[in-house]
Amino acid sequence: MKLGSSFLVPAGHDRVFAHFLDPDSMRVSVPGCTELDRADPTHYRGRLVNEIAHVRFSAGFSAEITELDEPKLVRALLKGEDHKLGSSIKIDARLAVRPDGADSSKVDYSLDVAIWGRIGRLGESLVRRRSQEVEKEFVAAFSEICAAGPPGPANPGLRSVVERRNGPVEKTEPPVSWWRRLLARLFGKQS
């Protein structure tokens, strides 16, 4: 199945391209991406959890950058597998970024997607429809993160997107272990 489109991002093309390579930006931008780590400059590992037609797909995946022409083009090969469903996915992705005005960029992407197993049997029309929903969510989140500043954990757009999806993030005190509570009781200290 082939997918592709283009969208505008309210940030310079250098910044947009840098966000595509940043694991924090991509983890927050991609709906259902619960983990994403950069093993080295061309390899990433993560976990994607998504639902298509009431079937929950939870797959560990790896991504390898196969072509890189900074700050214009990146090609990557992504592979993932959900052992419980007996489903796997392979995506050959191409992303191109180019300037579109002073502080705007145009992103063109194409995906060649192959899906096997239970998810693959759901049918191309269901997968295509869910892909369009994911694209809308991704574009909104990614645009906000890019507009908020350079990539990295200090980007205020990251927190904003997470709070909008999950509600406000409350800072909580770490739980006190049972043995510390017991010692506090035994020795009369408050925990």
PDB file of C-alpha atoms in Angstrom:
ATOM      1  CA  MET A   1       0.000   0.000   0.000  1.00  0.00           C
ATOM      2  CA  LYS A   2       1.374   3.382  -0.953  1.00  0.00           C
ATOM      3  CA  LEU A   3       0.622   6.512   1.072  1.00  0.00           C
ATOM      4  CA  GLY A   4       1.868  10.020   0.568  1.00  0.00           C
ATOM      5  CA  SER A   5       1.039  13.663   1.028  1.00  0.00           C
ATOM      6  CA  SER A   6       2.541  17.012   1.893  1.00  0.00           C
ATOM      7  CA  PHE A   7       1.962  19.579   4.609  1.00  0.00           C
ATOM      8  CA  LEU A   8       3.235  22.970   5.760  1.00  0.00           C
ATOM      9  CA  VAL A   9       5.075  23.536   9.042  1.00  0.00           C
ATOM     10  CA  PRO A  10       5.468  27.033  10.562  1.00  0.00           C
ATOM     11  CA  ALA A  11       9.259  26.829  11.042  1.00  0.00           C
ATOM     12  CA  GLY A  12      12.428  27.041   8.964  1.00  0.00           C
ATOM     13  CA  HIS A  13      13.432  23.926   7.046  1.00  0.00           C
ATOM     14  CA  ASP A  14      16.646  23.397   9.066  1.00  0.00           C
ATOM     15  CA  ARG A  15      14.655  23.261  12.303  1.00  0.00           C
ATOM     16  CA  VAL A  16      11.955  21.034  10.791  1.00  0.00           C
ATOM     17  CA  PHE A  17      14.535  18.568   9.523  1.00  0.00           C
ATOM     18  CA  ALA A  18      16.300  18.503  12.905  1.00  0.00           C
ATOM     19  CA  HIS A  19      12.973  17.645  14.595  1.00  0.00           C
ATOM     20  CA  PHE A  20      12.518  14.672  12.244  1.00  0.00           C
ATOM     21  CA  LEU A  21      15.782  13.214  13.578  1.00  0.00           C
ATOM     22  CA  ASP A  22      15.039  14.041  17.249  1.00  0.00           C
ATOM     23  CA  PRO A  23      13.608  11.085  19.209  1.00  0.00           C
ATOM     24  CA  ASP A  24      11.748  13.310  21.723  1.00  0.00           C
ATOM     25  CA  SER A  25       9.984  15.270  18.979  1.00  0.00           C
ATOM     26  CA  MET A  26       9.012  12.172  17.027  1.00  0.00           C
ATOM     27  CA  ARG A  27       7.901  10.173  20.100  1.00  0.00           C
ATOM     28  CA  VAL A  28       5.482  12.931  21.076  1.00  0.00           C
ATOM     29  CA  SER A  29       4.363  13.737  17.512  1.00  0.00           C
ATOM     30  CA  VAL A  30       3.562  10.209  16.319  1.00  0.00           C
ATOM     31  CA  PRO A  31       0.211   9.126  17.796  1.00  0.00           C
ATOM     32  CA  GLY A  32       0.647   5.898  19.742  1.00  0.00           C
ATOM     33  CA  CYS A  33       4.445   6.042  19.909  1.00  0.00           C
ATOM     34  CA  THR A  34       5.117   5.189  23.550  1.00  0.00           C
ATOM     35  CA  GLU A  35       8.897   4.754  23.333  1.00  0.00           C
ATOM     36  CA  LEU A  36      11.592   5.976  20.974  1.00  0.00           C
ATOM     37  CA  ASP A  37      15.337   5.845  21.556  1.00  0.00           C
ATOM     38  CA  ARG A  38      18.213   6.664  19.246  1.00  0.00           C
ATOM     39  CA  ALA A  39      20.754   3.838  19.408  1.00  0.00           C
ATOM     40  CA  ASP A  40      23.229   5.590  17.104  1.00  0.00           C
ATOM     41  CA  PRO A  41      23.037   8.259  14.369  1.00  0.00           C
ATOM     42  CA  THR A  42      21.195   5.949  11.949  1.00  0.00           C
ATOM     43  CA  HIS A  43      19.281   3.496  14.172  1.00  0.00           C
ATOM     44  CA  TYR A  44      16.215   3.960  16.378  1.00  0.00           C
ATOM     45  CA  ARG A  45      14.138   1.562  18.474  1.00  0.00           C
ATOM     46  CA  GLY A  46      10.680   2.112  19.880  1.00  0.00           C
ATOM     47  CA  ARG A  47       7.175   0.884  20.586  1.00  0.00           C
ATOM     48  CA  LEU A  48       4.008   1.793  18.735  1.00  0.00           C
ATOM     49  CA  VAL A  49       0.537   1.159  20.133  1.00  0.00           C
ATOM     50  CA  ASN A  50      -2.437   1.888  17.916  1.00  0.00           C
ATOM     51  CA  GLU A  51      -5.926   0.649  17.212  1.00  0.00           C
ATOM     52  CA  ILE A  52      -7.481  -0.165  13.866  1.00  0.00           C
ATOM     53  CA  ALA A  53     -11.134  -1.263  13.783  1.00  0.00           C
ATOM     54  CA  HIS A  54     -11.065  -2.241  17.483  1.00  0.00           C
ATOM     55  CA  VAL A  55      -7.930  -4.342  17.018  1.00  0.00           C
ATOM     56  CA  ARG A  56      -5.095  -3.132  19.230  1.00  0.00           C
ATOM     57  CA  PHE A  57      -1.672  -3.278  17.594  1.00  0.00           C
ATOM     58  CA  SER A  58       1.281  -3.061  19.985  1.00  0.00           C
ATOM     59  CA  ALA A  59       4.613  -3.533  18.279  1.00  0.00           C
ATOM     60  CA  GLY A  60       8.229  -3.037  19.086  1.00  0.00           C
ATOM     61  CA  PHE A  61       9.921  -1.558  16.041  1.00  0.00           C
ATOM     62  CA  SER A  62      13.298  -0.636  14.663  1.00  0.00           C
ATOM     63  CA  ALA A  63      14.096   2.114  12.177  1.00  0.00           C
ATOM     64  CA  GLU A  64      17.215   2.493  10.090  1.00  0.00           C
ATOM     65  CA  ILE A  65      18.077   5.645   8.168  1.00  0.00           C
ATOM     66  CA  THR A  66      19.109   4.397   4.735  1.00  0.00           C
ATOM     67  CA  GLU A  67      19.697   7.768   3.063  1.00  0.00           C
ATOM     68  CA  LEU A  68      20.379  11.161   4.596  1.00  0.00           C
ATOM     69  CA  ASP A  69      20.868  14.466   2.790  1.00  0.00           C
ATOM     70  CA  GLU A  70      20.616  17.086   5.557  1.00  0.00           C
ATOM     71  CA  PRO A  71      18.544  19.281   5.670  1.00  0.00           C
ATOM     72  CA  LYS A  72      16.593  18.128   2.624  1.00  0.00           C
ATOM     73  CA  LEU A  73      15.889  14.405   2.560  1.00  0.00           C
ATOM     74  CA  VAL A  74      15.763  11.354   4.779  1.00  0.00           C
ATOM     75  CA  ARG A  75      14.812   7.785   3.855  1.00  0.00           C
ATOM     76  CA  ALA A  76      14.225   5.180   6.505  1.00  0.00           C
ATOM     77  CA  LEU A  77      13.196   1.553   6.739  1.00  0.00           C
ATOM     78  CA  LEU A  78      10.930   0.712   9.684  1.00  0.00           C
ATOM     79  CA  LYS A  79      10.072  -2.825  10.789  1.00  0.00           C
ATOM     80  CA  GLY A  80       7.769  -3.832  13.614  1.00  0.00           C
ATOM     81  CA  GLU A  81       6.055  -6.921  14.965  1.00  0.00           C
ATOM     82  CA  ASP A  82       3.165  -7.613  17.333  1.00  0.00           C
ATOM     83  CA  HIS A  83       3.720 -11.173  18.539  1.00  0.00           C
ATOM     84  CA  LYS A  84       0.295 -11.462  20.208  1.00  0.00           C
ATOM     85  CA  LEU A  85      -1.532 -10.662  16.968  1.00  0.00           C
ATOM     86  CA  GLY A  86       0.938 -12.421  14.747  1.00  0.00           C
ATOM     87  CA  SER A  87       1.149  -9.221  12.725  1.00  0.00           C
ATOM     88  CA  SER A  88       4.105  -7.376  11.317  1.00  0.00           C
ATOM     89  CA  ILE A  89       4.654  -4.149   9.438  1.00  0.00           C
ATOM     90  CA  LYS A  90       7.369  -2.851   7.145  1.00  0.00           C
ATOM     91  CA  ILE A  91       7.493   0.769   6.003  1.00  0.00           C
ATOM     92  CA  ASP A  92       9.867   2.289   3.489  1.00  0.00           C
ATOM     93  CA  ALA A  93       9.550   6.011   4.247  1.00  0.00           C
ATOM     94  CA  ARG A  94      10.829   9.053   2.364  1.00  0.00           C
ATOM     95  CA  LEU A  95      10.630  12.582   3.806  1.00  0.00           C
ATOM     96  CA  ALA A  96      11.708  15.717   1.975  1.00  0.00           C
ATOM     97  CA  VAL A  97      11.777  19.185   3.536  1.00  0.00           C
ATOM     98  CA  ARG A  98      12.121  22.425   1.621  1.00  0.00           C
ATOM     99  CA  PRO A  99      11.682  26.120   2.451  1.00  0.00           C
ATOM    100  CA  ASP A 100       8.266  27.638   1.766  1.00  0.00           C
ATOM    101  CA  GLY A 101       8.688  31.284   2.726  1.00  0.00           C
ATOM    102  CA  ALA A 102      10.694  32.982   5.460  1.00  0.00           C
ATOM    103  CA  ASP A 103       9.569  30.890   8.452  1.00  0.00           C
ATOM    104  CA  SER A 104       7.706  28.053   6.809  1.00  0.00           C
ATOM    105  CA  SER A 105       8.601  24.685   5.334  1.00  0.00           C
ATOM    106  CA  LYS A 106       6.883  22.188   3.108  1.00  0.00           C
ATOM    107  CA  VAL A 107       7.222  18.517   3.957  1.00  0.00           C
ATOM    108  CA  ASP A 108       6.571  15.893   1.292  1.00  0.00           C
ATOM    109  CA  TYR A 109       6.413  12.276   2.336  1.00  0.00           C
ATOM    110  CA  SER A 110       5.784   8.919   0.748  1.00  0.00           C
ATOM    111  CA  LEU A 111       5.354   5.589   2.487  1.00  0.00           C
ATOM    112  CA  ASP A 112       5.414   2.133   0.990  1.00  0.00           C
ATOM    113  CA  VAL A 113       3.625   0.063   3.645  1.00  0.00           C
ATOM    114  CA  ALA A 114       3.413  -3.727   3.870  1.00  0.00           C
ATOM    115  CA  ILE A 115       1.298  -5.291   6.626  1.00  0.00           C
ATOM    116  CA  TRP A 116       0.986  -9.011   7.350  1.00  0.00           C
ATOM    117  CA  GLY A 117      -1.088 -11.031   9.792  1.00  0.00           C
ATOM    118  CA  ARG A 118      -4.326 -10.057  11.501  1.00  0.00           C
ATOM    119  CA  ILE A 119      -3.852  -6.324  10.906  1.00  0.00           C
ATOM    120  CA  GLY A 120      -3.122  -6.961   7.234  1.00  0.00           C
ATOM    121  CA  ARG A 121      -6.349  -8.951   6.873  1.00  0.00           C
ATOM    122  CA  LEU A 122      -8.431  -5.975   8.059  1.00  0.00           C
ATOM    123  CA  GLY A 123      -8.199  -4.539   4.576  1.00  0.00           C
ATOM    124  CA  GLU A 124      -6.535  -1.622   2.884  1.00  0.00           C
ATOM    125  CA  SER A 125      -9.530   0.727   3.205  1.00  0.00           C
ATOM    126  CA  LEU A 126      -9.575   0.467   7.038  1.00  0.00           C
ATOM    127  CA  VAL A 127      -5.810   0.847   7.307  1.00  0.00           C
ATOM    128  CA  ARG A 128      -5.836   3.795   4.881  1.00  0.00           C
ATOM    129  CA  ARG A 129      -8.621   5.551   6.847  1.00  0.00           C
ATOM    130  CA  ARG A 130      -6.756   5.097  10.153  1.00  0.00           C
ATOM    131  CA  SER A 131      -3.561   6.349   8.475  1.00  0.00           C
ATOM    132  CA  GLN A 132      -5.328   9.566   7.483  1.00  0.00           C
ATOM    133  CA  GLU A 133      -6.464  10.126  11.082  1.00  0.00           C
ATOM    134  CA  VAL A 134      -2.923   9.513  12.348  1.00  0.00           C
ATOM    135  CA  GLU A 135      -1.533  11.934   9.738  1.00  0.00           C
ATOM    136  CA  LYS A 136      -3.832  14.754  10.925  1.00  0.00           C
ATOM    137  CA  GLU A 137      -2.807  14.214  14.547  1.00  0.00           C
ATOM    138  CA  PHE A 138       0.868  13.992  13.599  1.00  0.00           C
ATOM    139  CA  VAL A 139       0.844  17.189  11.505  1.00  0.00           C
ATOM    140  CA  ALA A 140      -0.851  19.190  14.281  1.00  0.00           C
ATOM    141  CA  ALA A 141       1.516  17.951  17.006  1.00  0.00           C
ATOM    142  CA  PHE A 142       4.674  18.151  14.883  1.00  0.00           C
ATOM    143  CA  SER A 143       3.851  21.682  13.685  1.00  0.00           C
ATOM    144  CA  GLU A 144       3.311  22.881  17.255  1.00  0.00           C
ATOM    145  CA  ILE A 145       6.584  21.338  18.436  1.00  0.00           C
ATOM    146  CA  CYS A 146       8.574  22.794  15.515  1.00  0.00           C
ATOM    147  CA  ALA A 147       7.068  26.256  16.005  1.00  0.00           C
ATOM    148  CA  ALA A 148       7.880  26.175  19.754  1.00  0.00           C
ATOM    149  CA  GLY A 149      11.657  25.998  19.287  1.00  0.00           C
ATOM    150  CA  PRO A 150      14.623  23.791  18.512  1.00  0.00           C
ATOM    151  CA  PRO A 151      14.548  20.037  19.191  1.00  0.00           C
ATOM    152  CA  GLY A 152      15.332  18.624  22.595  1.00  0.00           C
ATOM    153  CA  PRO A 153      13.607  17.813  25.892  1.00  0.00           C
ATOM    154  CA  ALA A 154      13.354  21.531  26.816  1.00  0.00           C
ATOM    155  CA  ASN A 155      11.083  22.331  23.838  1.00  0.00           C
ATOM    156  CA  PRO A 156       7.846  23.729  25.372  1.00  0.00           C
ATOM    157  CA  GLY A 157       5.782  22.266  22.532  1.00  0.00           C
ATOM    158  CA  LEU A 158       6.521  18.744  23.778  1.00  0.00           C
ATOM    159  CA  ARG A 159       4.814  19.349  27.105  1.00  0.00           C
ATOM    160  CA  SER A 160       1.934  21.216  25.484  1.00  0.00           C
ATOM    161  CA  VAL A 161       1.147  18.347  23.097  1.00  0.00           C
ATOM    162  CA  VAL A 162       1.401  15.725  25.874  1.00  0.00           C
ATOM    163  CA  GLU A 163      -0.896  17.747  28.154  1.00  0.00           C
ATOM    164  CA  ARG A 164      -3.481  18.231  25.419  1.00  0.00           C
ATOM    165  CA  ARG A 165      -3.507  14.461  24.748  1.00  0.00           C
ATOM    166  CA  ASN A 166      -3.301  13.163  28.309  1.00  0.00           C
ATOM    167  CA  GLY A 167      -4.385  16.070  30.506  1.00  0.00           C
ATOM    168  CA  PRO A 168      -2.115  18.208  32.706  1.00  0.00           C
ATOM    169  CA  VAL A 169       1.037  16.532  33.930  1.00  0.00           C
ATOM    170  CA  GLU A 170       1.120  16.791  37.691  1.00  0.00           C
ATOM    171  CA  LYS A 171       4.373  16.663  39.535  1.00  0.00           C
ATOM    172  CA  THR A 172       4.014  14.076  42.240  1.00  0.00           C
ATOM    173  CA  GLU A 173       6.303  13.003  44.975  1.00  0.00           C
ATOM    174  CA  PRO A 174       7.784   9.576  44.394  1.00  0.00           C
ATOM    175  CA  PRO A 175       6.029   6.923  46.450  1.00  0.00           C
ATOM    176  CA  VAL A 176       7.662   6.033  49.733  1.00  0.00           C
ATOM    177  CA  SER A 177       8.501   2.346  49.877  1.00  0.00           C
ATOM    178  CA  TRP A 178       6.834   0.148  52.472  1.00  0.00           C
ATOM    179  CA  TRP A 179      10.068  -0.493  54.321  1.00  0.00           C
ATOM    180  CA  ARG A 180      10.785   3.278  54.688  1.00  0.00           C
ATOM    181  CA  ARG A 181       7.246   3.785  56.051  1.00  0.00           C
ATOM    182  CA  LEU A 182       7.842   0.911  58.492  1.00  0.00           C
ATOM    183  CA  LEU A 183      11.170   2.381  59.671  1.00  0.00           C
ATOM    184  CA  ALA A 184       9.561   5.790  60.060  1.00  0.00           C
ATOM    185  CA  ARG A 185       6.823   4.272  62.200  1.00  0.00           C
ATOM    186  CA  LEU A 186       9.239   2.275  64.299  1.00  0.00           C
ATOM    187  CA  PHE A 187      11.516   5.232  64.949  1.00  0.00           C
ATOM    188  CA  GLY A 188       8.770   7.871  65.150  1.00  0.00           C
ATOM    189  CA  LYS A 189       9.675   9.840  62.053  1.00  0.00           C
ATOM    190  CA  GLN A 190       7.072  11.115  59.634  1.00  0.00           C
ATOM    191  CA  SER A 191       7.421  10.014  56.032  1.00  0.00           C
TER     192      SER A 191
END
